[in-house]
Coordinates of C-alpha atoms and ligand atoms in Angstrom, one line a residue:
X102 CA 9.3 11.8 0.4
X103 CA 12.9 13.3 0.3
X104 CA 15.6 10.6 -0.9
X105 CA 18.2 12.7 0.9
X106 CA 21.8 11.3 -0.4
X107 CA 20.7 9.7 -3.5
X108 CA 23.2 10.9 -5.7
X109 CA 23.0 12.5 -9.0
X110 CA 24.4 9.5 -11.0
X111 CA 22.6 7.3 -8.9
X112 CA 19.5 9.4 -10.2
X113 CA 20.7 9.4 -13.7
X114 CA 21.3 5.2 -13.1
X115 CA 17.7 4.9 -12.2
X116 CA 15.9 6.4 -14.5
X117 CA 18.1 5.0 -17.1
X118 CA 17.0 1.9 -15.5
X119 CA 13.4 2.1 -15.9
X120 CA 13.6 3.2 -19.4
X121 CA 15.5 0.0 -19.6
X122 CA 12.2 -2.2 -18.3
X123 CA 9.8 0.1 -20.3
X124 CA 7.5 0.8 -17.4
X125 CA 6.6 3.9 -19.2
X126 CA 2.8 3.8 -17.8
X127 CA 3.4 5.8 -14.9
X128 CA 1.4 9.2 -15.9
X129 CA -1.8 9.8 -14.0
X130 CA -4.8 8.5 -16.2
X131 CA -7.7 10.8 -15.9
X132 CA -10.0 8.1 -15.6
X133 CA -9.8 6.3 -12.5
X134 CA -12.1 4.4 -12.0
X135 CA -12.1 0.4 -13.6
X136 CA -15.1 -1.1 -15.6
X137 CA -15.5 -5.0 -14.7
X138 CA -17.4 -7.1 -17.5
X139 CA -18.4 -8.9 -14.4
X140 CA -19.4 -8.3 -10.8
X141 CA -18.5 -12.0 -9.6
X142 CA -16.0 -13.1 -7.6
X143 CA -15.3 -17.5 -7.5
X144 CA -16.3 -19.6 -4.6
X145 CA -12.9 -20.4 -4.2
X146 CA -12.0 -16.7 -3.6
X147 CA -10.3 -16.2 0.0
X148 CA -11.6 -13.5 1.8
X149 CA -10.2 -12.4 4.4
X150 CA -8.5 -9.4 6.7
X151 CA -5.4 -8.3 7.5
X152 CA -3.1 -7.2 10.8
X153 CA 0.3 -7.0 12.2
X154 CA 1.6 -8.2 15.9
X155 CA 3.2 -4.8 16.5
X156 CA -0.3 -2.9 15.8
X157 CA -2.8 -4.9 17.7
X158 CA -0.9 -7.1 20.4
X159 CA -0.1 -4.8 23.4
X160 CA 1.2 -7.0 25.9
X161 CA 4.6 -6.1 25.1
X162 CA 6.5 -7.6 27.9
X163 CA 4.6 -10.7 28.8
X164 CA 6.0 -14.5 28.3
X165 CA 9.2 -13.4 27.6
X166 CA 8.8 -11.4 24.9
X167 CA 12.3 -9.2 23.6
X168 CA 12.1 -5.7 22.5
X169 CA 12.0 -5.0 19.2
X170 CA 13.1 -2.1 17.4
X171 CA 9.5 -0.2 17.7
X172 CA 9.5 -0.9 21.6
X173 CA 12.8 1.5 21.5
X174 CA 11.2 3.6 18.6
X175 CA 8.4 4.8 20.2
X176 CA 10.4 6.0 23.5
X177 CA 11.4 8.2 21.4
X178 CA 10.3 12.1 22.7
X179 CA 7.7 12.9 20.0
X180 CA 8.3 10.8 17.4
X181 CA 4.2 9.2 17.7
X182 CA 1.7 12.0 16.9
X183 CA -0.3 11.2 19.8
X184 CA 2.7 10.4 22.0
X185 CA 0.6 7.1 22.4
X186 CA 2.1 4.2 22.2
X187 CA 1.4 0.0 21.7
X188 CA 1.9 -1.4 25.1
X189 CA -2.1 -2.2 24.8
X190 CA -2.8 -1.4 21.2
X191 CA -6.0 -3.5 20.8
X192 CA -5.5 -5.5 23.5
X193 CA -5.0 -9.0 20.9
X194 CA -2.4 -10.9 22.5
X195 CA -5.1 -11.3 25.3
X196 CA -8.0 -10.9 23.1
X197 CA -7.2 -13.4 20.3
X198 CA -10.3 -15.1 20.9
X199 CA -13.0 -12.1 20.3
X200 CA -10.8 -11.2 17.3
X201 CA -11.3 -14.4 16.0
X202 CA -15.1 -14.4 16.7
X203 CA -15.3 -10.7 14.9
X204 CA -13.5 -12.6 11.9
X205 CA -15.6 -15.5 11.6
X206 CA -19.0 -13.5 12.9
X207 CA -18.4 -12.3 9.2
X208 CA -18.4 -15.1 7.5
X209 CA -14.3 -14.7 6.1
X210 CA -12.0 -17.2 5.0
X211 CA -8.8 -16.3 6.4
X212 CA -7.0 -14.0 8.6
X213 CA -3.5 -12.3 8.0
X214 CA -1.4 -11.6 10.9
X215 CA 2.0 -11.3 11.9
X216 CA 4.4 -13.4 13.9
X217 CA 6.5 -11.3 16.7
X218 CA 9.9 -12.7 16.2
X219 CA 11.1 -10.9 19.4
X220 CA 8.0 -13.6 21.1
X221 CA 9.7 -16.5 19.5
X222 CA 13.5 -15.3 19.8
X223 CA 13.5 -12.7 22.2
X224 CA 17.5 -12.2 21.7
X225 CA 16.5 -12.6 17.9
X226 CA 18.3 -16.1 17.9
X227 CA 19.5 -18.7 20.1
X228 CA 17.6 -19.7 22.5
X229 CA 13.7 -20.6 21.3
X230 CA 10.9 -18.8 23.8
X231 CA 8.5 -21.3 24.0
X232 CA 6.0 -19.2 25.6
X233 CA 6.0 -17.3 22.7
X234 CA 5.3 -20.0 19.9
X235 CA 2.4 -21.5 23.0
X236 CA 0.9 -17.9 22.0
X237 CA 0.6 -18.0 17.9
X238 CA 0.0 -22.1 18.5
X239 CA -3.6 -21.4 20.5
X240 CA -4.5 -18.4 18.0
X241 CA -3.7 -20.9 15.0
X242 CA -5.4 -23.9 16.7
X243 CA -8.6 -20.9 17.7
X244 CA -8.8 -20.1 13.9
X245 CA -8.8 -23.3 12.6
X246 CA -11.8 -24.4 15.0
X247 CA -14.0 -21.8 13.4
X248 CA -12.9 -22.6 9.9
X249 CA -10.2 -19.8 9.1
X250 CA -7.4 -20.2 7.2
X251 CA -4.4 -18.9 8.9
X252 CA -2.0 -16.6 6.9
X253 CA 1.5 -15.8 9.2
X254 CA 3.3 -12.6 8.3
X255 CA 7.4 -13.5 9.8
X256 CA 8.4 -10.1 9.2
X257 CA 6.5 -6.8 9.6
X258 CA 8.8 -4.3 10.8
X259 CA 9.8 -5.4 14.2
X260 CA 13.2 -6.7 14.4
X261 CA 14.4 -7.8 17.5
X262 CA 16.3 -4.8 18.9
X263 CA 19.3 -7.3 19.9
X264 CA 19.5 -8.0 16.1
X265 CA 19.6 -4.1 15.6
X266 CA 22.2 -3.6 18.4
X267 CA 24.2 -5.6 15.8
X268 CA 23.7 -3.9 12.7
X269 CA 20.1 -5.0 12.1
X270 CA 19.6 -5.1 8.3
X271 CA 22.3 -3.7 7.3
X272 CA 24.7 -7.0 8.7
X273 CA 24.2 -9.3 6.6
X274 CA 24.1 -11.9 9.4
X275 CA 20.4 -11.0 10.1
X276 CA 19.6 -12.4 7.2
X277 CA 20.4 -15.7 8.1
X278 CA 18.8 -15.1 11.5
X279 CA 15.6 -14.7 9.6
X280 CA 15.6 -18.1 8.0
X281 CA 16.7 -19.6 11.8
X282 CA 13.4 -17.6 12.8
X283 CA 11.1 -19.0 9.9
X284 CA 12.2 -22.7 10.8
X285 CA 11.5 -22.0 14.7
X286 CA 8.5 -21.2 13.6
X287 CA 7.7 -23.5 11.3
X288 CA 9.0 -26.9 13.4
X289 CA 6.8 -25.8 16.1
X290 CA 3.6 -24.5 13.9
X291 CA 3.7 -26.1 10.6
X292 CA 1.8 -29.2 11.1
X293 CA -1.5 -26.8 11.5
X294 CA -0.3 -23.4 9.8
X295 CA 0.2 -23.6 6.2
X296 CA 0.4 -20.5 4.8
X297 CA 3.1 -17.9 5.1
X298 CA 4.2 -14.2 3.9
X299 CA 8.5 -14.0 4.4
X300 CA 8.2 -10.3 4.5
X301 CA 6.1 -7.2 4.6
X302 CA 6.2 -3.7 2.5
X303 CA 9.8 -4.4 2.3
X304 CA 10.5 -1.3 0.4
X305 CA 8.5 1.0 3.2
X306 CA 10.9 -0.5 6.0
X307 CA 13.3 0.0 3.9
X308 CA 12.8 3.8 3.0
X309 CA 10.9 5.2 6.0
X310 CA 12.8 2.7 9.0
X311 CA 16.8 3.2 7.5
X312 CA 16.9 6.3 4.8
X313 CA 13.9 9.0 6.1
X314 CA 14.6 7.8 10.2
X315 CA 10.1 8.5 10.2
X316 CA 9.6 4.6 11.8
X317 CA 11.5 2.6 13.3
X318 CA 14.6 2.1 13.7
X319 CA 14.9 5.7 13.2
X320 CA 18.1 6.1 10.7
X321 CA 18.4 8.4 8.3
X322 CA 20.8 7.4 6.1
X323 CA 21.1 7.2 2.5
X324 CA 24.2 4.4 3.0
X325 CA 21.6 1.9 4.5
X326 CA 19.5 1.6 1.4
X327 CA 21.6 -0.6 -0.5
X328 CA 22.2 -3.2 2.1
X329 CA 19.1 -3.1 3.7
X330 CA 17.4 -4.3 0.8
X331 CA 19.9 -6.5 -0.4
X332 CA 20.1 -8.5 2.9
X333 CA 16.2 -8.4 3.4
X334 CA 16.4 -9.9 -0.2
X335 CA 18.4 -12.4 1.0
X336 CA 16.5 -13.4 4.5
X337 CA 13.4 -13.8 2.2
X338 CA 15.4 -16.6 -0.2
X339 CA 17.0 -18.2 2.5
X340 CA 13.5 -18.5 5.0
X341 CA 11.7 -19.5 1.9
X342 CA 14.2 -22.3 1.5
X343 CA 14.1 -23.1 4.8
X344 CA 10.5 -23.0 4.9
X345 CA 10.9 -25.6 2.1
X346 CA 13.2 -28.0 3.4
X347 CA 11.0 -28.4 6.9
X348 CA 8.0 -29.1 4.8
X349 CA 6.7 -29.8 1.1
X350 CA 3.1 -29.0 1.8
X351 CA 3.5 -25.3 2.6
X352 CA 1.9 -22.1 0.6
X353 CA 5.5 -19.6 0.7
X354 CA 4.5 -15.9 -0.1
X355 CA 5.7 -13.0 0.2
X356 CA 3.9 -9.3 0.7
X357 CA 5.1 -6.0 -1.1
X358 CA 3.8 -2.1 -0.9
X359 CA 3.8 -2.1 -5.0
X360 CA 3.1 1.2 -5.9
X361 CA 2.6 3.1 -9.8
X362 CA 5.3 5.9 -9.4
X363 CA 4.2 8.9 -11.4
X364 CA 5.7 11.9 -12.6
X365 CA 4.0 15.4 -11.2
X366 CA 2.3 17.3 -14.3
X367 CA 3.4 13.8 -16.8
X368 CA 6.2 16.1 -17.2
X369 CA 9.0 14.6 -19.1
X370 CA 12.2 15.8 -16.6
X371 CA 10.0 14.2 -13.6
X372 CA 10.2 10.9 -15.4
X373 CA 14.1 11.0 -13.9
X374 CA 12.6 11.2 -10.7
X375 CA 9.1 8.8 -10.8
X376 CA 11.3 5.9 -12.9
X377 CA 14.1 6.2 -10.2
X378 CA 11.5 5.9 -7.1
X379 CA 10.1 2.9 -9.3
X380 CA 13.1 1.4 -9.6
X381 CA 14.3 1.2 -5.6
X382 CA 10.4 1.0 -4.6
X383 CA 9.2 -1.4 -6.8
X384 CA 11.9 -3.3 -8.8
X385 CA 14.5 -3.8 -6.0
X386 CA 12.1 -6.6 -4.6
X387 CA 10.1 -8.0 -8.0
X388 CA 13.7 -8.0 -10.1
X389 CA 15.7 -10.2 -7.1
X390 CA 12.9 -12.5 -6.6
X391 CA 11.3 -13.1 -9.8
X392 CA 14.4 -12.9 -12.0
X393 CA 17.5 -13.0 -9.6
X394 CA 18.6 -9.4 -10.3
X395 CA 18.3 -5.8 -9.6
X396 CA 17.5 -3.1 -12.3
X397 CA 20.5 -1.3 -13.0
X398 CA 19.9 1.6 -11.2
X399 CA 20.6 -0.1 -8.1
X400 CA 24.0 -0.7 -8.4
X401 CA 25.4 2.4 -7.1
X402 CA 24.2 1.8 -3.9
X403 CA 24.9 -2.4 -4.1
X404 CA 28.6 -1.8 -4.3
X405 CA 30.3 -4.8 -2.4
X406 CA 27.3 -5.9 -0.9
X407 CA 26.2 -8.8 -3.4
X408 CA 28.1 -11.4 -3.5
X409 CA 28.7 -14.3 -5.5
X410 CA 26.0 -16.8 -5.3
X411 CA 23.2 -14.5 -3.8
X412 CA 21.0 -13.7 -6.8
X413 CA 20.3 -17.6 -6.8
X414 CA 19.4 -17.3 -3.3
X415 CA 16.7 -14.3 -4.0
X416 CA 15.2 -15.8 -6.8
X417 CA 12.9 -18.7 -5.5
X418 CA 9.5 -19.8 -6.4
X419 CA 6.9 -18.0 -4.6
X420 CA 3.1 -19.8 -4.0
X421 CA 1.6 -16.7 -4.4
X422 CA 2.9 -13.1 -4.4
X423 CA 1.4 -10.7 -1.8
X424 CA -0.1 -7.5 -3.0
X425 CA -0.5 -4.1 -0.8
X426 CA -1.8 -0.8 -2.4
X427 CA -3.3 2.2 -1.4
X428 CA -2.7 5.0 -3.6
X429 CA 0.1 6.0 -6.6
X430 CA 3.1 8.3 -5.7
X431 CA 3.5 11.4 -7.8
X432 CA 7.3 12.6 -7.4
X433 CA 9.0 15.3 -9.3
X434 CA 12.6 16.5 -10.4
X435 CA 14.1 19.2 -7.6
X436 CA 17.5 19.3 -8.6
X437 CA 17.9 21.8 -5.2
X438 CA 17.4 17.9 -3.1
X439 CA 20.7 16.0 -2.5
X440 CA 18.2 13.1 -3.7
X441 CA 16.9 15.3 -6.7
X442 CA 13.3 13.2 -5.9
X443 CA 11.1 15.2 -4.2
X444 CA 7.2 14.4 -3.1
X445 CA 4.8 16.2 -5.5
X446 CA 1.0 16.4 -5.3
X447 CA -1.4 14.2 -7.3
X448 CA -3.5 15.6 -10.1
X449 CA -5.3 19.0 -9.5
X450 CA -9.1 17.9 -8.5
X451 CA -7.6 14.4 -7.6
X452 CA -9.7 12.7 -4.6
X453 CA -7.6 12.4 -1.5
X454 CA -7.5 10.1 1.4
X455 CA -6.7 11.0 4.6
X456 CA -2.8 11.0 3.7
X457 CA -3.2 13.5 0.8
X458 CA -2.6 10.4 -1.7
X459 CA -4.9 10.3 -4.3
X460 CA -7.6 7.4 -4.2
X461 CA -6.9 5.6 -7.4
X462 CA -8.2 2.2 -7.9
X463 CA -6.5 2.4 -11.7
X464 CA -3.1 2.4 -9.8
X465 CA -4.3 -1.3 -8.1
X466 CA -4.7 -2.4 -12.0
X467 CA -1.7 -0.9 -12.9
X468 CA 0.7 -2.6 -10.6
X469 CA -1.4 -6.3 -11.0
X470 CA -0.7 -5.7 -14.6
X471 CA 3.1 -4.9 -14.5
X472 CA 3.4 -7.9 -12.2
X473 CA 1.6 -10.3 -14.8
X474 CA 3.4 -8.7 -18.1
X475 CA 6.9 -8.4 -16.5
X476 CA 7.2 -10.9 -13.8
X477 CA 5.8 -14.0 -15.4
X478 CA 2.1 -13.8 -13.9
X479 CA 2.5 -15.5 -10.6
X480 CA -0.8 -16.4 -8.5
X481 CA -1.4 -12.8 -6.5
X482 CA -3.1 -12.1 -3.5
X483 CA -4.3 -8.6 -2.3
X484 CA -2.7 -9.0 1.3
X485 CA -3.6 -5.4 1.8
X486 CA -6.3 -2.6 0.4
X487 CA -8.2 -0.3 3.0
X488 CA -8.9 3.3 3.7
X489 CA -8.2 5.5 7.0
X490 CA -11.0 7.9 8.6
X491 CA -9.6 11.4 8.5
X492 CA -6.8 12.0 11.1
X493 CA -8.1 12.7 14.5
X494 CA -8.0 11.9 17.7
X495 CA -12.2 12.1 17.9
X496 CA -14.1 8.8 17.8
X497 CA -14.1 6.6 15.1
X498 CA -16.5 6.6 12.1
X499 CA -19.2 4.0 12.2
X500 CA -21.2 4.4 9.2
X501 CA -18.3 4.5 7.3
X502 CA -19.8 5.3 3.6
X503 CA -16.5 7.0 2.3
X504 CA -14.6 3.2 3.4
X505 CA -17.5 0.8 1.8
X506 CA -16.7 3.6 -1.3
X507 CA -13.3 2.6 -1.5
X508 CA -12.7 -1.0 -0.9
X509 CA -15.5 -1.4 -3.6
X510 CA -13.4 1.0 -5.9
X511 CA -10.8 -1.2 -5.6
X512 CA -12.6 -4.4 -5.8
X513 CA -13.5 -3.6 -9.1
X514 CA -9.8 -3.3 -10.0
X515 CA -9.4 -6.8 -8.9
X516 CA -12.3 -7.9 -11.0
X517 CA -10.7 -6.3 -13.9
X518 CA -7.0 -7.6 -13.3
X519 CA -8.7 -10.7 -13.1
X520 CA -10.6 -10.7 -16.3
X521 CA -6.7 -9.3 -17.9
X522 CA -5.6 -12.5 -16.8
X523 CA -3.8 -12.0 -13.7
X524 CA -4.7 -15.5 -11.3
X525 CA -6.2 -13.2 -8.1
X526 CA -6.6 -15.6 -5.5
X527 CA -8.0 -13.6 -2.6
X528 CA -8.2 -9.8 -0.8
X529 CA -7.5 -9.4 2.6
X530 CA -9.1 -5.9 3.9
X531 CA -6.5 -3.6 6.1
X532 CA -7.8 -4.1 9.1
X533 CA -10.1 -6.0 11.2
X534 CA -9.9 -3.6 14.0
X535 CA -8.3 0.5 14.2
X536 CA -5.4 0.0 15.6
X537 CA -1.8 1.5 16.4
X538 CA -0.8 2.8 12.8
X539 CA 3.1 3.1 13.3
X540 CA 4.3 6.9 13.7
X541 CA 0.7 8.2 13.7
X542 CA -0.6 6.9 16.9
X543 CA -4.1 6.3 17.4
X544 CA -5.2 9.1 14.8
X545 CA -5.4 7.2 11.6
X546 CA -8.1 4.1 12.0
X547 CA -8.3 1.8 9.6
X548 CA -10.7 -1.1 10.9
X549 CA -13.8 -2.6 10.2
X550 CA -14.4 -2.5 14.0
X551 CA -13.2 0.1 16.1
X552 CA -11.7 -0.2 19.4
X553 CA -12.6 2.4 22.4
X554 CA -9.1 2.6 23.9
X555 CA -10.5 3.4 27.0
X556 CA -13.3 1.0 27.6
X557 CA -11.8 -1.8 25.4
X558 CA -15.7 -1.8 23.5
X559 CA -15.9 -3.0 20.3
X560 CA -18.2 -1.4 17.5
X561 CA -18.7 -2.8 14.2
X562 CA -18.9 -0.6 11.7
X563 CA -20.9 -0.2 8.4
X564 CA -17.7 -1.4 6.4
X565 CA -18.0 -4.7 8.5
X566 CA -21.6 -5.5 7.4
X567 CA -20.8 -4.7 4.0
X568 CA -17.4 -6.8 3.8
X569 CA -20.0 -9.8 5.3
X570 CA -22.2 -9.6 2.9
X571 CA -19.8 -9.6 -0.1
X572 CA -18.0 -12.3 1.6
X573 CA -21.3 -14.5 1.9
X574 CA -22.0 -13.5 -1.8
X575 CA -18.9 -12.6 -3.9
X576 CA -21.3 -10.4 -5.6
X577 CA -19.4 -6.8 -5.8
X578 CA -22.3 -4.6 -5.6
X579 CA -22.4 -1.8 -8.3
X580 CA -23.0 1.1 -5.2
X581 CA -22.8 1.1 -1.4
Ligands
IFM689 O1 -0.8 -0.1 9.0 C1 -0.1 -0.2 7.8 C2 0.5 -1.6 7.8 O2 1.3 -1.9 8.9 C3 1.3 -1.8 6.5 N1 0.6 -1.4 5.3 C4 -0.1 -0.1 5.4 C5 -1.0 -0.1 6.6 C6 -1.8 1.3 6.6 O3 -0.9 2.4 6.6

């Protein structure tokens, strides 16, 4: 990842600012593996998977549904691997009800999935499509029947492109138009669905969508960072308030990609570079929410975009805070990048996943712990964790070993933040089914189940019996 822009005193301010924090953890440890006293998750531990409306609906201009900005997005001449695209995806808008019997045929507690706001606003805001809200109201009313807890991400990436026409995150408006959004939804769903996540992986929207132009909306432009987080910031305070006010018997969350940031070789000048990426990638979302602030080396690019009053707005009380982690980022010094942090490679004989990241279930501990020691030990929730088959466009892999390997990897990290002290509630696996994964198309799968595009066919793999079985038990078994 190439920070284009990011100036040298911005660099400087960054690192400065982790120093500041003492997040000095961030070397690889050689050991990655984590070593649970016990194998035993709680009754009361929510199990559960998770998906987004963009990834699985399809459907994408049916009941009134607006375009959002990954409708325009993936127009785009060769900006999807596959030059797919998610006008069927995996087919859930129509197929809400065999997802829901694939969730509860395996025995989980809850399922996490996303709210298109283009469905319930297709202009963004103004008028209410009630078509839309009719759509999220059955798949709530389906889930509840078969005893599932219902867990509504508002915002995963797909802004209304009206809102973008205006600015999109960078206008400060939309972040008020967020909080209209969440109370549309919530006055319409909230006598049945409880549960909500304001926003998702923030930081990746943030980076990938407005500064590296790889997802949507496509911008690459160093001058975005600042504002897009601040005002996405913002949305989240105000829709949690607004969440508030419509009801007092809500659970308000929120879901962030938190991710170790580690300097290539430990070496001492990369530190520059893996606290700076720690500071915009992390600490941009924990600081404002948890302590109404930003770390320091954020300011550079927050000139005259906070504004009096704000901070208060950020910092609310969350319910629980949503974790998503896959792997650590290793970054190093390249003082020949406008940015000066450049993308490095993990450790030499480091186990890869299909992105080249390394697998590192002590990174999962890592970042539970610096959210219990720094940021007051709020009640967590894994809201993402899974692995991808090796990129391809060949069939998927049912007996999917290397993905039962990795989720119980990580499961023992949960264990083990849990026995630190860190109040896990629950883990939802990414994802229940393979499905469109952004800018890559159909060649990264994720799911339990995989999905014959062609067919529409079904197939559960080995991962789903597995995640069943655990889910029936809470006994983490010590091999697959
Ligand atoms: O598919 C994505 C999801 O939308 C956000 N978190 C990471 C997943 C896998 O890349």
């Amino acid at each position: 990842m190439d920070h284009q822009g990011i100036s040298r005193r911005g660099l400087a301010g960054l690192a400065l600012g982790g120093a500041a924090l003492g997040l000095s953890g961030c070397e690889g440890k050689p050991d990655t593996e984590l070593h649970p006293r016990s194998r035993q998750f709680p009754k009361d531990f929510v199990w559960g998977v998770a998906s987004a409306a963009f990834q699985t609906e399809g459907a994408l201009d049916v009941d009134g549904r607006g375009p959002s900005v990954w409708d325009t997005f993936e127009k785009k001449p060769g900006v999807i691997v596959d030059g797919s695209d998610a006008s069927v995806a995996t087919d859930s808008y129509r197929r809400y009800a065999d997802d829901i019997d694939l969730i509860a045929g395996a025995g989980l507690d809850a399922y996490r999935f996303s709210i298109s706001w283009s469905r319930v606003l297709p202009s963004g805001e103004g008028a209410i499509n009630s078509a839309g809200l009719d759509h999220y109201s059955r798949m709530v009313d389906g889930l509840l029947a078969k005893g599932i807890t219902p867990y509504a991400t508002l915002f995963h990436w797909d802004l209304p492109q009206a809102l973008q026409d205006k600015g999109g995150w960078k206008n400060r408006d939309t972040a008020y138009r967020l909080a209209d959004y969440a109370h549309a939804v919530v006055d319409r769903l909230g006598d049945r669905l409880k549960r909500y996540i304001i926003l998702n992986e923030a930081a990746v929207h943030t980076v990938f969508g407005h500064v590296l132009g790889e997802q949507a909306p496509g911008l690459k432009d160093i001058g975005q960072l600042g504002p897009v987080t601040h005002h996405m910031n913002l949305g989240q305070g105000l829709a949690i308030q607004a969440l508030r006010a419509a009801r007092s018997d809500l659970s308000v969350g929120t879901t962030m990609a938190l991710q170790p940031c580690r300097p290539a070789g430990g070496a001492l000048w990369n530190r520059l570079a893996s606290d700076g990426l720690d500071a915009l990638w992390n600490r941009a979302w924990l600081d404002p929410l948890f302590k109404g602030a930003y770390p320091g080396a954020m300011d550079d690019f927050l000139k005259g975009v906070v504004r009096d009053g704000d901070l208060a707005i950020t910092r609310q009380k969350v319910d629980f805070l949503g974790v998503n982690y896959y792997a650590p980022a290793y970054v190093r010094l390249d003082l020949a990048s406008a940015s000066h942090i450049a993308p490095a490679q993990p450790p030499k004989g480091a186990e890869l996943d299909a992105f080249g990241r390394h697998i590192d279930p002590s990174g999962l501990f890592e970042v539970l712990e610096m959210v219990r020691r720094y940021y007051g030990n709020p009640p967590v929730m894994i809201t993402e964790n899974g692995a991808s088959d090796p990129f391809g466009k060949g069939p998927a892999i049912i007996d999917d070993t290397f993905r039962i390997n990795y989720l119980r990897r990580h499961l023992e990290a949960v264990l083990a933040a849990r026995e630190a002290g860190s109040p896990i509630g629950g883990y939802f696996c990414w994802t229940l089914l393979d499905n469109f994964e952004w800018d890559l198309g159909y060649t990264s799968k994720f799911g339990l189940v995989s999905h014959d595009r062609a067919t529409g066919v079904r197939t559960q793999k080995a991962s789903y019996a597995w995640f069943k079985a655990l889910a029936a038990s809470g006994a983490l078994p010590s091999s697959p």
